[in-house]
mmCIF file of C-alpha atoms in Angstrom:
data_model
loop_
_atom_site.group_PDB
_atom_site.id
_atom_site.type_symbol
_atom_site.label_atom_id
_atom_site.label_comp_id
_atom_site.label_asym_id
_atom_site.label_seq_id
_atom_site.Cartn_x
_atom_site.Cartn_y
_atom_site.Cartn_z
ATOM 1 C CA ILE A 1 0.012 0.015 -0.014
ATOM 2 C CA ALA A 2 1.626 3.250 -1.110
ATOM 3 C CA VAL A 3 0.812 6.740 -2.155
ATOM 4 C CA ASP A 4 0.694 6.969 -5.921
ATOM 5 C CA GLU A 5 3.591 9.353 -6.192
ATOM 6 C CA GLY A 6 7.298 8.963 -7.194
ATOM 7 C CA GLY A 7 8.759 5.692 -7.887
ATOM 8 C CA HIS A 8 5.950 3.656 -6.265
ATOM 9 C CA SER A 9 4.126 3.387 -9.678
ATOM 10 C CA GLU A 10 7.177 1.763 -11.116
ATOM 11 C CA THR A 11 7.328 -0.929 -8.623
ATOM 12 C CA ILE A 12 3.684 -1.576 -7.683
ATOM 13 C CA ILE A 13 1.011 -2.736 -10.129
ATOM 14 C CA ASP A 14 -2.283 -1.245 -8.726
ATOM 15 C CA LYS A 15 -4.553 -4.021 -7.442
ATOM 16 C CA GLU A 16 -2.174 -6.750 -8.631
ATOM 17 C CA THR A 17 0.901 -6.489 -6.551
ATOM 18 C CA GLY A 18 -0.295 -3.843 -4.098
ATOM 19 C CA PHE A 19 -2.377 -0.693 -3.956
ATOM 20 C CA LEU A 20 -1.598 2.772 -5.216
ATOM 21 C CA LEU A 21 -3.651 5.416 -3.459
ATOM 22 C CA PRO A 22 -4.072 9.169 -3.445
ATOM 23 C CA ARG A 23 -2.573 11.085 -0.517
ATOM 24 C CA ASN A 24 -5.798 10.595 1.617
ATOM 25 C CA HIS A 25 -5.456 9.159 5.056
ATOM 26 C CA GLU A 26 -9.025 7.843 5.079
ATOM 27 C CA LYS A 27 -8.552 5.896 1.776
ATOM 28 C CA ILE A 28 -5.192 4.594 3.009
ATOM 29 C CA ALA A 29 -6.695 3.419 6.295
ATOM 30 C CA SER A 30 -9.599 1.861 4.505
ATOM 31 C CA CYS A 31 -7.205 -0.117 2.261
ATOM 32 C CA ILE A 32 -5.194 -1.254 5.184
ATOM 33 C CA ILE A 33 -8.305 -2.694 6.785
ATOM 34 C CA LYS A 34 -9.333 -4.371 3.506
ATOM 35 C CA VAL A 35 -5.968 -6.040 3.193
ATOM 36 C CA LEU A 36 -5.752 -7.048 6.846
ATOM 37 C CA SER A 37 -9.300 -8.448 6.701
ATOM 38 C CA SER A 38 -8.715 -10.747 3.727
ATOM 39 C CA GLN A 39 -6.188 -13.546 3.835
ATOM 40 C CA LYS A 40 -7.138 -14.457 0.251
ATOM 41 C CA LEU A 41 -6.367 -10.952 -0.866
ATOM 42 C CA ARG A 42 -3.021 -10.834 1.079
ATOM 43 C CA LYS A 43 -1.912 -14.204 -0.486
ATOM 44 C CA LYS A 44 -2.855 -12.907 -4.036
ATOM 45 C CA LEU A 45 -0.869 -9.691 -3.554
ATOM 46 C CA VAL A 46 2.114 -11.511 -2.181
ATOM 47 C CA LYS A 47 2.172 -14.195 -4.918
ATOM 48 C CA ASN A 48 1.857 -11.617 -7.683
ATOM 49 C CA ALA A 49 4.451 -9.339 -6.097
ATOM 50 C CA VAL A 50 7.048 -12.171 -5.700
ATOM 51 C CA LEU A 51 6.544 -13.170 -9.323
ATOM 52 C CA TYR A 52 6.803 -9.610 -10.529
ATOM 53 C CA VAL A 53 9.961 -8.920 -8.600
ATOM 54 C CA HIS A 54 11.617 -12.200 -9.798
ATOM 55 C CA LYS A 55 10.603 -11.244 -13.480
ATOM 56 C CA GLN A 56 11.308 -7.509 -13.491
ATOM 57 C CA TRP A 57 14.145 -7.079 -10.996
ATOM 58 C CA ASP A 58 16.367 -10.239 -11.090
ATOM 59 C CA ILE A 59 20.025 -9.713 -11.784
ATOM 60 C CA LYS A 60 19.808 -10.992 -15.450
ATOM 61 C CA SER A 61 17.004 -8.665 -16.544
ATOM 62 C CA THR A 62 18.519 -5.824 -14.536
ATOM 63 C CA SER A 63 21.949 -6.251 -16.188
ATOM 64 C CA ILE A 64 20.347 -6.309 -19.566
ATOM 65 C CA LYS A 65 18.503 -3.039 -18.946
ATOM 66 C CA ILE A 66 21.671 -1.324 -17.763
ATOM 67 C CA GLU A 67 23.616 -2.630 -20.784
ATOM 68 C CA ASP A 68 20.935 -1.562 -23.149
ATOM 69 C CA TYR A 69 20.779 1.906 -21.418
ATOM 70 C CA PHE A 70 24.575 2.422 -21.732
ATOM 71 C CA THR A 71 24.603 1.079 -25.434
ATOM 72 C CA ALA A 72 21.889 3.651 -26.243
ATOM 73 C CA LEU A 73 23.878 6.391 -24.588
ATOM 74 C CA LEU A 74 27.030 5.444 -26.501
ATOM 75 C CA GLN A 75 25.122 5.318 -29.768
ATOM 76 C CA ASN A 76 23.605 8.642 -29.189
ATOM 77 C CA LYS A 77 27.011 10.065 -28.534
ATOM 78 C CA LYS A 78 28.386 8.757 -31.768
ATOM 79 C CA LEU A 79 25.491 10.186 -33.654
ATOM 80 C CA THR A 80 26.050 13.620 -32.146
ATOM 81 C CA SER A 81 29.762 13.661 -32.372
#
């Protein structure tokens, strides 16, 4: 459960791996109660979050993203030089 600001939306898929909410204490409190009240929902969120993290943030995919980023930077530099 996070406020839908900054990097949270890059790491949380709303209603799949967690909840992205507006900065509103009543909505946040309501969502906390919802998650705490439902074991089924908690299990779903945890399962989806673990799968997402393994898929998106494992060392292999992260290193590929970094390599692609630096390759693009180098190619752009060659084009502008």
